[in-house]
PDB file of N, CA and C in Angstrom:
ATOM      1  N   MET A   1       2.162   6.103 -19.271  1.00  0.00           N
ATOM      2  CA  MET A   1       0.977   6.385 -18.918  1.00  0.00           C
ATOM      3  C   MET A   1       1.191   8.006 -18.252  1.00  0.00           C
ATOM      4  N   ASN A   2      -0.111   8.379 -18.901  1.00  0.00           N
ATOM      5  CA  ASN A   2      -0.649   9.909 -18.184  1.00  0.00           C
ATOM      6  C   ASN A   2      -1.298  10.090 -16.875  1.00  0.00           C
ATOM      7  N   ASP A   3      -1.449  11.194 -16.311  1.00  0.00           N
ATOM      8  CA  ASP A   3      -1.693  11.386 -15.081  1.00  0.00           C
ATOM      9  C   ASP A   3      -3.477  10.886 -15.295  1.00  0.00           C
ATOM     10  N   SER A   4      -4.014  10.851 -15.439  1.00  0.00           N
ATOM     11  CA  SER A   4      -4.941  10.266 -15.539  1.00  0.00           C
ATOM     12  C   SER A   4      -5.232   8.587 -15.554  1.00  0.00           C
ATOM     13  N   GLU A   5      -4.594   8.436 -16.227  1.00  0.00           N
ATOM     14  CA  GLU A   5      -4.150   6.610 -16.569  1.00  0.00           C
ATOM     15  C   GLU A   5      -3.551   6.071 -14.848  1.00  0.00           C
ATOM     16  N   PHE A   6      -2.708   6.830 -14.449  1.00  0.00           N
ATOM     17  CA  PHE A   6      -1.792   6.792 -12.920  1.00  0.00           C
ATOM     18  C   PHE A   6      -3.036   6.658 -11.571  1.00  0.00           C
ATOM     19  N   HIS A   7      -4.055   7.578 -11.734  1.00  0.00           N
ATOM     20  CA  HIS A   7      -4.980   8.506 -10.705  1.00  0.00           C
ATOM     21  C   HIS A   7      -5.885   6.845 -10.871  1.00  0.00           C
ATOM     22  N   ALA A   8      -6.235   6.501 -12.021  1.00  0.00           N
ATOM     23  CA  ALA A   8      -7.393   5.503 -12.335  1.00  0.00           C
ATOM     24  C   ALA A   8      -6.758   4.060 -11.801  1.00  0.00           C
ATOM     25  N   LEU A   9      -5.115   3.643 -11.781  1.00  0.00           N
ATOM     26  CA  LEU A   9      -4.550   2.599 -11.592  1.00  0.00           C
ATOM     27  C   LEU A   9      -4.542   2.432  -9.737  1.00  0.00           C
ATOM     28  N   ALA A  10      -3.796   3.364  -9.080  1.00  0.00           N
ATOM     29  CA  ALA A  10      -3.549   4.009  -7.983  1.00  0.00           C
ATOM     30  C   ALA A  10      -4.795   3.942  -7.138  1.00  0.00           C
ATOM     31  N   ASP A  11      -6.331   4.112  -7.866  1.00  0.00           N
ATOM     32  CA  ASP A  11      -7.190   4.028  -7.262  1.00  0.00           C
ATOM     33  C   ASP A  11      -7.769   2.592  -7.395  1.00  0.00           C
ATOM     34  N   ALA A  12      -7.609   2.541  -8.216  1.00  0.00           N
ATOM     35  CA  ALA A  12      -7.732   0.263  -7.718  1.00  0.00           C
ATOM     36  C   ALA A  12      -7.023  -0.353  -7.328  1.00  0.00           C
ATOM     37  N   ILE A  13      -5.211   0.092  -6.557  1.00  0.00           N
ATOM     38  CA  ILE A  13      -4.888  -0.569  -6.209  1.00  0.00           C
ATOM     39  C   ILE A  13      -5.413   0.404  -4.444  1.00  0.00           C
ATOM     40  N   TYR A  14      -5.773   0.926  -4.690  1.00  0.00           N
ATOM     41  CA  TYR A  14      -6.231   1.212  -3.178  1.00  0.00           C
ATOM     42  C   TYR A  14      -7.618   0.302  -2.780  1.00  0.00           C
ATOM     43  N   GLU A  15      -8.407   0.871  -3.778  1.00  0.00           N
ATOM     44  CA  GLU A  15      -9.796  -0.140  -3.270  1.00  0.00           C
ATOM     45  C   GLU A  15      -9.357  -1.573  -3.120  1.00  0.00           C
ATOM     46  N   HIS A  16      -8.857  -2.317  -3.687  1.00  0.00           N
ATOM     47  CA  HIS A  16      -8.109  -3.852  -3.578  1.00  0.00           C
ATOM     48  C   HIS A  16      -7.578  -3.540  -2.041  1.00  0.00           C
ATOM     49  N   ILE A  17      -6.862  -3.229  -1.486  1.00  0.00           N
ATOM     50  CA  ILE A  17      -6.062  -3.426  -0.295  1.00  0.00           C
ATOM     51  C   ILE A  17      -7.097  -2.737   0.425  1.00  0.00           C
ATOM     52  N   GLU A  18      -8.575  -1.826   0.506  1.00  0.00           N
ATOM     53  CA  GLU A  18      -9.357  -1.629   1.068  1.00  0.00           C
ATOM     54  C   GLU A  18     -10.167  -3.051   1.062  1.00  0.00           C
ATOM     55  N   ALA A  19     -10.544  -3.204   0.292  1.00  0.00           N
ATOM     56  CA  ALA A  19     -11.573  -4.724   0.388  1.00  0.00           C
ATOM     57  C   ALA A  19     -11.080  -5.775   0.931  1.00  0.00           C
ATOM     58  N   ARG A  20      -9.284  -5.732   0.762  1.00  0.00           N
ATOM     59  CA  ARG A  20      -8.888  -7.205   1.117  1.00  0.00           C
ATOM     60  C   ARG A  20      -8.842  -7.016   3.135  1.00  0.00           C
ATOM     61  N   ILE A  21      -8.162  -5.589   3.160  1.00  0.00           N
ATOM     62  CA  ILE A  21      -8.716  -5.519   4.641  1.00  0.00           C
ATOM     63  C   ILE A  21     -10.039  -5.924   5.261  1.00  0.00           C
ATOM     64  N   ASP A  22     -10.949  -4.951   4.650  1.00  0.00           N
ATOM     65  CA  ASP A  22     -12.192  -5.567   5.194  1.00  0.00           C
ATOM     66  C   ASP A  22     -12.605  -6.907   4.982  1.00  0.00           C
ATOM     67  N   ASP A  23     -11.865  -7.485   4.268  1.00  0.00           N
ATOM     68  CA  ASP A  23     -12.612  -8.975   4.096  1.00  0.00           C
ATOM     69  C   ASP A  23     -11.691  -9.892   5.309  1.00  0.00           C
ATOM     70  N   SER A  24     -10.729  -9.437   5.612  1.00  0.00           N
ATOM     71  CA  SER A  24      -9.881 -10.272   6.537  1.00  0.00           C
ATOM     72  C   SER A  24     -10.211 -10.496   7.843  1.00  0.00           C
ATOM     73  N   GLY A  25     -11.217  -9.310   8.085  1.00  0.00           N
ATOM     74  CA  GLY A  25     -11.348  -9.915   9.445  1.00  0.00           C
ATOM     75  C   GLY A  25     -10.505  -9.135  10.647  1.00  0.00           C
ATOM     76  N   GLU A  26      -9.786  -8.751  10.300  1.00  0.00           N
ATOM     77  CA  GLU A  26      -8.387  -8.281  11.290  1.00  0.00           C
ATOM     78  C   GLU A  26      -8.961  -6.971  12.124  1.00  0.00           C
ATOM     79  N   ASP A  27      -8.598  -6.761  12.906  1.00  0.00           N
ATOM     80  CA  ASP A  27      -8.352  -4.813  13.543  1.00  0.00           C
ATOM     81  C   ASP A  27      -7.551  -4.391  13.003  1.00  0.00           C
ATOM     82  N   ILE A  28      -7.820  -3.213  11.500  1.00  0.00           N
ATOM     83  CA  ILE A  28      -6.986  -2.526  10.920  1.00  0.00           C
ATOM     84  C   ILE A  28      -7.479  -1.374  10.579  1.00  0.00           C
ATOM     85  N   GLU A  29      -7.850  -0.569  10.772  1.00  0.00           N
ATOM     86  CA  GLU A  29      -7.962   1.260  11.172  1.00  0.00           C
ATOM     87  C   GLU A  29      -7.308   1.626   9.499  1.00  0.00           C
ATOM     88  N   CYS A  30      -8.575   1.197   8.543  1.00  0.00           N
ATOM     89  CA  CYS A  30      -7.688   2.022   7.136  1.00  0.00           C
ATOM     90  C   CYS A  30      -8.947   3.501   6.965  1.00  0.00           C
ATOM     91  N   GLU A  31      -7.887   4.181   6.457  1.00  0.00           N
ATOM     92  CA  GLU A  31      -8.635   5.261   6.321  1.00  0.00           C
ATOM     93  C   GLU A  31      -8.195   6.481   4.794  1.00  0.00           C
ATOM     94  N   THR A  32      -8.732   6.583   3.915  1.00  0.00           N
ATOM     95  CA  THR A  32      -7.803   7.380   2.646  1.00  0.00           C
ATOM     96  C   THR A  32      -8.637   8.734   2.510  1.00  0.00           C
ATOM     97  N   VAL A  33      -7.532   9.784   2.471  1.00  0.00           N
ATOM     98  CA  VAL A  33      -7.838  11.219   2.814  1.00  0.00           C
ATOM     99  C   VAL A  33      -6.992  12.200   1.884  1.00  0.00           C
ATOM    100  N   GLY A  34      -7.640  12.425   0.744  1.00  0.00           N
ATOM    101  CA  GLY A  34      -7.087  13.021  -0.387  1.00  0.00           C
ATOM    102  C   GLY A  34      -5.619  12.223  -1.320  1.00  0.00           C
ATOM    103  N   GLY A  35      -5.695  10.990  -1.239  1.00  0.00           N
ATOM    104  CA  GLY A  35      -4.538  10.324  -1.940  1.00  0.00           C
ATOM    105  C   GLY A  35      -4.083   9.341  -1.196  1.00  0.00           C
ATOM    106  N   VAL A  36      -4.311   9.370   0.246  1.00  0.00           N
ATOM    107  CA  VAL A  36      -3.138   9.131   1.635  1.00  0.00           C
ATOM    108  C   VAL A  36      -3.995   8.204   2.347  1.00  0.00           C
ATOM    109  N   MET A  37      -3.893   6.303   1.771  1.00  0.00           N
ATOM    110  CA  MET A  37      -4.065   5.796   3.161  1.00  0.00           C
ATOM    111  C   MET A  37      -3.517   5.453   4.025  1.00  0.00           C
ATOM    112  N   ASN A  38      -3.814   5.392   5.060  1.00  0.00           N
ATOM    113  CA  ASN A  38      -3.302   5.454   6.776  1.00  0.00           C
ATOM    114  C   ASN A  38      -4.070   4.045   7.135  1.00  0.00           C
ATOM    115  N   LEU A  39      -3.237   3.155   7.278  1.00  0.00           N
ATOM    116  CA  LEU A  39      -3.358   1.603   8.254  1.00  0.00           C
ATOM    117  C   LEU A  39      -2.831   1.933   9.290  1.00  0.00           C
ATOM    118  N   THR A  40      -4.101   1.458  10.359  1.00  0.00           N
ATOM    119  CA  THR A  40      -3.321   1.450  11.739  1.00  0.00           C
ATOM    120  C   THR A  40      -3.825   0.591  12.557  1.00  0.00           C
ATOM    121  N   PHE A  41      -2.755  -0.972  12.930  1.00  0.00           N
ATOM    122  CA  PHE A  41      -2.839  -1.984  13.312  1.00  0.00           C
ATOM    123  C   PHE A  41      -3.243  -1.972  14.878  1.00  0.00           C
ATOM    124  N   GLU A  42      -4.067  -3.538  15.327  1.00  0.00           N
ATOM    125  CA  GLU A  42      -4.307  -2.930  16.590  1.00  0.00           C
ATOM    126  C   GLU A  42      -3.173  -2.954  17.462  1.00  0.00           C
ATOM    127  N   ASN A  43      -1.814  -3.363  17.281  1.00  0.00           N
ATOM    128  CA  ASN A  43      -0.397  -2.816  18.223  1.00  0.00           C
ATOM    129  C   ASN A  43      -0.221  -1.391  17.943  1.00  0.00           C
ATOM    130  N   GLY A  44      -0.825  -0.688  17.385  1.00  0.00           N
ATOM    131  CA  GLY A  44      -0.400   0.739  17.175  1.00  0.00           C
ATOM    132  C   GLY A  44       0.962   1.207  15.906  1.00  0.00           C
ATOM    133  N   VAL A  45       0.911  -0.406  15.271  1.00  0.00           N
ATOM    134  CA  VAL A  45       1.614   0.112  14.179  1.00  0.00           C
ATOM    135  C   VAL A  45       0.992   1.239  12.957  1.00  0.00           C
ATOM    136  N   LYS A  46       1.566   1.836  12.295  1.00  0.00           N
ATOM    137  CA  LYS A  46       0.696   2.865  11.196  1.00  0.00           C
ATOM    138  C   LYS A  46       1.748   2.251  10.301  1.00  0.00           C
ATOM    139  N   PHE A  47       0.731   2.596   8.893  1.00  0.00           N
ATOM    140  CA  PHE A  47       1.710   2.168   7.851  1.00  0.00           C
ATOM    141  C   PHE A  47       1.147   3.528   6.731  1.00  0.00           C
ATOM    142  N   VAL A  48       1.544   4.243   5.963  1.00  0.00           N
ATOM    143  CA  VAL A  48       1.053   5.426   5.000  1.00  0.00           C
ATOM    144  C   VAL A  48       1.518   4.972   3.535  1.00  0.00           C
ATOM    145  N   ILE A  49       0.408   4.973   3.358  1.00  0.00           N
ATOM    146  CA  ILE A  49       0.249   4.751   1.397  1.00  0.00           C
ATOM    147  C   ILE A  49       0.133   5.609   0.462  1.00  0.00           C
ATOM    148  N   ASN A  50       0.594   6.536   0.238  1.00  0.00           N
ATOM    149  CA  ASN A  50       0.239   7.690  -0.884  1.00  0.00           C
ATOM    150  C   ASN A  50       0.717   7.758  -2.140  1.00  0.00           C
ATOM    151  N   ARG A  51      -0.152   8.271  -2.948  1.00  0.00           N
ATOM    152  CA  ARG A  51       0.355   8.591  -4.435  1.00  0.00           C
ATOM    153  C   ARG A  51       1.336   9.663  -4.645  1.00  0.00           C
ATOM    154  N   GLN A  52       2.274   9.499  -5.294  1.00  0.00           N
ATOM    155  CA  GLN A  52       3.405  10.417  -5.987  1.00  0.00           C
ATOM    156  C   GLN A  52       3.449  10.597  -7.524  1.00  0.00           C
ATOM    157  N   GLU A  53       2.053  11.819  -7.429  1.00  0.00           N
ATOM    158  CA  GLU A  53       1.534  12.057  -9.223  1.00  0.00           C
ATOM    159  C   GLU A  53       2.792  12.245 -10.126  1.00  0.00           C
ATOM    160  N   PRO A  54       3.490  13.307  -9.835  1.00  0.00           N
ATOM    161  CA  PRO A  54       4.223  13.588 -10.351  1.00  0.00           C
ATOM    162  C   PRO A  54       5.229  12.230 -11.218  1.00  0.00           C
ATOM    163  N   LEU A  55       5.474  11.748 -10.243  1.00  0.00           N
ATOM    164  CA  LEU A  55       6.928  10.534 -10.660  1.00  0.00           C
ATOM    165  C   LEU A  55       5.991   9.431 -10.980  1.00  0.00           C
ATOM    166  N   HIS A  56       4.225   9.526 -10.670  1.00  0.00           N
ATOM    167  CA  HIS A  56       3.113   8.369 -11.379  1.00  0.00           C
ATOM    168  C   HIS A  56       4.296   7.173 -10.177  1.00  0.00           C
ATOM    169  N   GLN A  57       4.471   7.203  -9.141  1.00  0.00           N
ATOM    170  CA  GLN A  57       4.475   6.404  -7.716  1.00  0.00           C
ATOM    171  C   GLN A  57       3.737   6.136  -6.938  1.00  0.00           C
ATOM    172  N   ILE A  58       3.981   5.105  -6.290  1.00  0.00           N
ATOM    173  CA  ILE A  58       2.677   4.847  -5.016  1.00  0.00           C
ATOM    174  C   ILE A  58       3.875   4.692  -3.720  1.00  0.00           C
ATOM    175  N   TRP A  59       4.014   5.250  -2.987  1.00  0.00           N
ATOM    176  CA  TRP A  59       4.721   5.228  -1.589  1.00  0.00           C
ATOM    177  C   TRP A  59       4.127   4.715  -0.524  1.00  0.00           C
ATOM    178  N   LEU A  60       5.533   3.418  -0.038  1.00  0.00           N
ATOM    179  CA  LEU A  60       4.985   2.996   0.867  1.00  0.00           C
ATOM    180  C   LEU A  60       5.786   3.381   2.632  1.00  0.00           C
ATOM    181  N   ALA A  61       5.199   3.876   3.838  1.00  0.00           N
ATOM    182  CA  ALA A  61       5.902   3.906   4.520  1.00  0.00           C
ATOM    183  C   ALA A  61       5.792   2.920   5.711  1.00  0.00           C
ATOM    184  N   THR A  62       6.539   2.718   6.836  1.00  0.00           N
ATOM    185  CA  THR A  62       6.267   1.822   7.370  1.00  0.00           C
ATOM    186  C   THR A  62       7.252   2.028   8.982  1.00  0.00           C
ATOM    187  N   ARG A  63       7.013   1.947  10.082  1.00  0.00           N
ATOM    188  CA  ARG A  63       7.758   2.671  11.038  1.00  0.00           C
ATOM    189  C   ARG A  63       9.358   1.902  10.547  1.00  0.00           C
ATOM    190  N   GLU A  64       9.941   0.596   9.982  1.00  0.00           N
ATOM    191  CA  GLU A  64      10.750   0.720   9.609  1.00  0.00           C
ATOM    192  C   GLU A  64      12.209   0.233   8.035  1.00  0.00           C
ATOM    193  N   ASN A  65      10.441   1.124   6.839  1.00  0.00           N
ATOM    194  CA  ASN A  65      11.140   1.401   5.905  1.00  0.00           C
ATOM    195  C   ASN A  65      10.189   2.500   4.971  1.00  0.00           C
ATOM    196  N   GLY A  66      10.574   2.680   4.116  1.00  0.00           N
ATOM    197  CA  GLY A  66      10.038   3.304   3.167  1.00  0.00           C
ATOM    198  C   GLY A  66      10.211   2.766   1.631  1.00  0.00           C
ATOM    199  N   HIS A  67       9.225   2.745   0.637  1.00  0.00           N
ATOM    200  CA  HIS A  67       9.388   2.250  -0.504  1.00  0.00           C
ATOM    201  C   HIS A  67       9.041   3.004  -1.280  1.00  0.00           C
ATOM    202  N   HIS A  68       9.646   3.247  -2.808  1.00  0.00           N
ATOM    203  CA  HIS A  68       8.212   3.893  -3.787  1.00  0.00           C
ATOM    204  C   HIS A  68       7.903   2.979  -4.915  1.00  0.00           C
ATOM    205  N   PHE A  69       7.409   2.682  -5.498  1.00  0.00           N
ATOM    206  CA  PHE A  69       6.623   1.429  -6.052  1.00  0.00           C
ATOM    207  C   PHE A  69       5.683   2.295  -7.486  1.00  0.00           C
ATOM    208  N   ALA A  70       6.721   1.553  -8.884  1.00  0.00           N
ATOM    209  CA  ALA A  70       5.718   1.824  -9.935  1.00  0.00           C
ATOM    210  C   ALA A  70       6.179   0.666 -10.300  1.00  0.00           C
ATOM    211  N   LEU A  71       4.903   1.434 -11.245  1.00  0.00           N
ATOM    212  CA  LEU A  71       3.828   0.170 -12.383  1.00  0.00           C
ATOM    213  C   LEU A  71       5.505  -0.278 -12.889  1.00  0.00           C
ATOM    214  N   GLN A  72       5.588  -1.486 -13.275  1.00  0.00           N
ATOM    215  CA  GLN A  72       6.107  -2.651 -14.527  1.00  0.00           C
ATOM    216  C   GLN A  72       5.091  -3.316 -14.503  1.00  0.00           C
ATOM    217  N   GLY A  73       4.632  -3.352 -15.755  1.00  0.00           N
ATOM    218  CA  GLY A  73       3.664  -4.183 -16.609  1.00  0.00           C
ATOM    219  C   GLY A  73       2.112  -4.566 -15.829  1.00  0.00           C
ATOM    220  N   ASP A  74       2.116  -5.099 -14.616  1.00  0.00           N
ATOM    221  CA  ASP A  74       0.703  -5.081 -14.097  1.00  0.00           C
ATOM    222  C   ASP A  74       1.142  -4.995 -12.793  1.00  0.00           C
ATOM    223  N   LYS A  75       1.806  -4.905 -12.071  1.00  0.00           N
ATOM    224  CA  LYS A  75       2.364  -4.895 -11.029  1.00  0.00           C
ATOM    225  C   LYS A  75       3.484  -4.045 -10.097  1.00  0.00           C
ATOM    226  N   TRP A  76       3.263  -3.233  -9.019  1.00  0.00           N
ATOM    227  CA  TRP A  76       3.957  -1.718  -8.523  1.00  0.00           C
ATOM    228  C   TRP A  76       5.248  -2.191  -7.964  1.00  0.00           C
ATOM    229  N   ILE A  77       6.304  -2.135  -8.211  1.00  0.00           N
ATOM    230  CA  ILE A  77       7.635  -2.926  -8.084  1.00  0.00           C
ATOM    231  C   ILE A  77       7.783  -1.487  -7.635  1.00  0.00           C
ATOM    232  N   ASP A  78       9.158  -2.025  -6.100  1.00  0.00           N
ATOM    233  CA  ASP A  78      10.135  -0.753  -5.764  1.00  0.00           C
ATOM    234  C   ASP A  78      11.190  -0.794  -6.421  1.00  0.00           C
ATOM    235  N   ASN A  79      11.300   0.489  -6.530  1.00  0.00           N
ATOM    236  CA  ASN A  79      12.754   0.857  -7.374  1.00  0.00           C
ATOM    237  C   ASN A  79      14.135   0.573  -6.824  1.00  0.00           C
ATOM    238  N   ARG A  80      13.812   0.355  -5.786  1.00  0.00           N
ATOM    239  CA  ARG A  80      15.245  -0.152  -4.721  1.00  0.00           C
ATOM    240  C   ARG A  80      15.370  -2.050  -4.908  1.00  0.00           C
ATOM    241  N   GLN A  81      14.843  -2.375  -4.335  1.00  0.00           N
ATOM    242  CA  GLN A  81      14.574  -3.379  -3.884  1.00  0.00           C
ATOM    243  C   GLN A  81      14.053  -4.315  -4.869  1.00  0.00           C
ATOM    244  N   GLY A  82      12.876  -3.815  -5.621  1.00  0.00           N
ATOM    245  CA  GLY A  82      12.588  -4.825  -6.587  1.00  0.00           C
ATOM    246  C   GLY A  82      11.594  -5.729  -6.312  1.00  0.00           C
ATOM    247  N   VAL A  83      10.762  -5.673  -4.785  1.00  0.00           N
ATOM    248  CA  VAL A  83      10.060  -6.382  -4.341  1.00  0.00           C
ATOM    249  C   VAL A  83       8.756  -5.735  -4.787  1.00  0.00           C
ATOM    250  N   GLU A  84       7.158  -6.775  -4.483  1.00  0.00           N
ATOM    251  CA  GLU A  84       5.495  -6.372  -5.193  1.00  0.00           C
ATOM    252  C   GLU A  84       5.240  -5.763  -4.330  1.00  0.00           C
ATOM    253  N   LEU A  85       4.129  -4.829  -4.076  1.00  0.00           N
ATOM    254  CA  LEU A  85       3.526  -3.633  -3.808  1.00  0.00           C
ATOM    255  C   LEU A  85       2.633  -4.495  -2.467  1.00  0.00           C
ATOM    256  N   LEU A  86       2.355  -5.133  -3.245  1.00  0.00           N
ATOM    257  CA  LEU A  86       1.045  -5.911  -1.983  1.00  0.00           C
ATOM    258  C   LEU A  86       1.708  -7.389  -1.219  1.00  0.00           C
ATOM    259  N   SER A  87       2.766  -8.041  -2.148  1.00  0.00           N
ATOM    260  CA  SER A  87       3.565  -8.952  -1.284  1.00  0.00           C
ATOM    261  C   SER A  87       4.221  -8.680  -0.370  1.00  0.00           C
ATOM    262  N   TRP A  88       4.864  -7.268  -0.577  1.00  0.00           N
ATOM    263  CA  TRP A  88       5.746  -6.510   0.471  1.00  0.00           C
ATOM    264  C   TRP A  88       4.510  -5.886   1.315  1.00  0.00           C
ATOM    265  N   LEU A  89       3.595  -5.536   1.336  1.00  0.00           N
ATOM    266  CA  LEU A  89       2.759  -4.952   2.292  1.00  0.00           C
ATOM    267  C   LEU A  89       2.095  -5.941   3.019  1.00  0.00           C
ATOM    268  N   SER A  90       1.862  -7.343   2.647  1.00  0.00           N
ATOM    269  CA  SER A  90       1.661  -8.654   3.109  1.00  0.00           C
ATOM    270  C   SER A  90       2.584  -8.810   4.248  1.00  0.00           C
ATOM    271  N   LEU A  91       3.727  -8.828   3.651  1.00  0.00           N
ATOM    272  CA  LEU A  91       4.990  -9.080   4.844  1.00  0.00           C
ATOM    273  C   LEU A  91       4.962  -8.423   5.917  1.00  0.00           C
ATOM    274  N   GLN A  92       4.675  -6.626   5.319  1.00  0.00           N
ATOM    275  CA  GLN A  92       5.524  -6.335   6.667  1.00  0.00           C
ATOM    276  C   GLN A  92       3.936  -5.822   7.884  1.00  0.00           C
ATOM    277  N   ALA A  93       2.766  -6.059   7.479  1.00  0.00           N
ATOM    278  CA  ALA A  93       1.593  -6.135   8.304  1.00  0.00           C
ATOM    279  C   ALA A  93       2.245  -7.322   9.149  1.00  0.00           C
ATOM    280  N   LYS A  94       2.441  -8.561   8.792  1.00  0.00           N
ATOM    281  CA  LYS A  94       2.823  -9.985   9.690  1.00  0.00           C
ATOM    282  C   LYS A  94       3.704  -9.601  10.626  1.00  0.00           C
ATOM    283  N   ARG A  95       5.242  -9.098   9.905  1.00  0.00           N
ATOM    284  CA  ARG A  95       6.075  -8.658  10.675  1.00  0.00           C
ATOM    285  C   ARG A  95       5.911  -7.641  11.741  1.00  0.00           C
ATOM    286  N   GLN A  96       5.739  -5.902  11.085  1.00  0.00           N
ATOM    287  CA  GLN A  96       5.488  -4.931  11.939  1.00  0.00           C
ATOM    288  C   GLN A  96       3.823  -5.286  12.691  1.00  0.00           C
ATOM    289  N   GLY A  97       3.030  -5.299  11.981  1.00  0.00           N
ATOM    290  CA  GLY A  97       1.527  -5.613  12.824  1.00  0.00           C
ATOM    291  C   GLY A  97       0.843  -6.570  13.078  1.00  0.00           C
ATOM    292  N   GLY A  98       1.757  -7.701  12.857  1.00  0.00           N
ATOM    293  CA  GLY A  98       1.295  -8.611  13.828  1.00  0.00           C
ATOM    294  C   GLY A  98      -0.257  -9.564  13.427  1.00  0.00           C
ATOM    295  N   VAL A  99      -0.257  -9.311  11.865  1.00  0.00           N
ATOM    296  CA  VAL A  99      -1.373  -9.873  11.777  1.00  0.00           C
ATOM    297  C   VAL A  99      -1.348 -10.734  10.069  1.00  0.00           C
ATOM    298  N   GLU A 100      -1.716 -11.128   9.913  1.00  0.00           N
ATOM    299  CA  GLU A 100      -2.003 -12.057   8.104  1.00  0.00           C
ATOM    300  C   GLU A 100      -3.075 -11.078   7.259  1.00  0.00           C
ATOM    301  N   LEU A 101      -2.669 -11.024   6.121  1.00  0.00           N
ATOM    302  CA  LEU A 101      -2.961 -10.407   5.278  1.00  0.00           C
ATOM    303  C   LEU A 101      -3.023 -10.419   4.130  1.00  0.00           C
ATOM    304  N   ALA A 102      -3.857 -11.174   3.373  1.00  0.00           N
ATOM    305  CA  ALA A 102      -3.575 -11.609   2.162  1.00  0.00           C
ATOM    306  C   ALA A 102      -4.084 -10.846   1.280  1.00  0.00           C
ATOM    307  N   LEU A 103      -2.987 -10.226   0.207  1.00  0.00           N
ATOM    308  CA  LEU A 103      -3.290  -9.395  -0.509  1.00  0.00           C
ATOM    309  C   LEU A 103      -2.766  -9.660  -1.865  1.00  0.00           C
TER     310      LEU A 103
END
């Protein structure tokens, strides 16, 4: 994958996450600036999602852990635990943010 393809895929996943948050009706503030998406939950918990262009990865930082996701097929998979980005983000939103978020 080249840098242009990576940016298009990263943009698509960011747009998907933001759309699902908007559709959820949950009180989650979502702000994206310069390739960094900040999610702030009603209980004050914050997640940061950012793209790492040199590595062609998307990183997710929560108050409990951090993960580095690389594209494998059509899914973003963590390179250490093998978890998928959207399902992991949903799980952490419930565990840490206290909200149901179907991604």
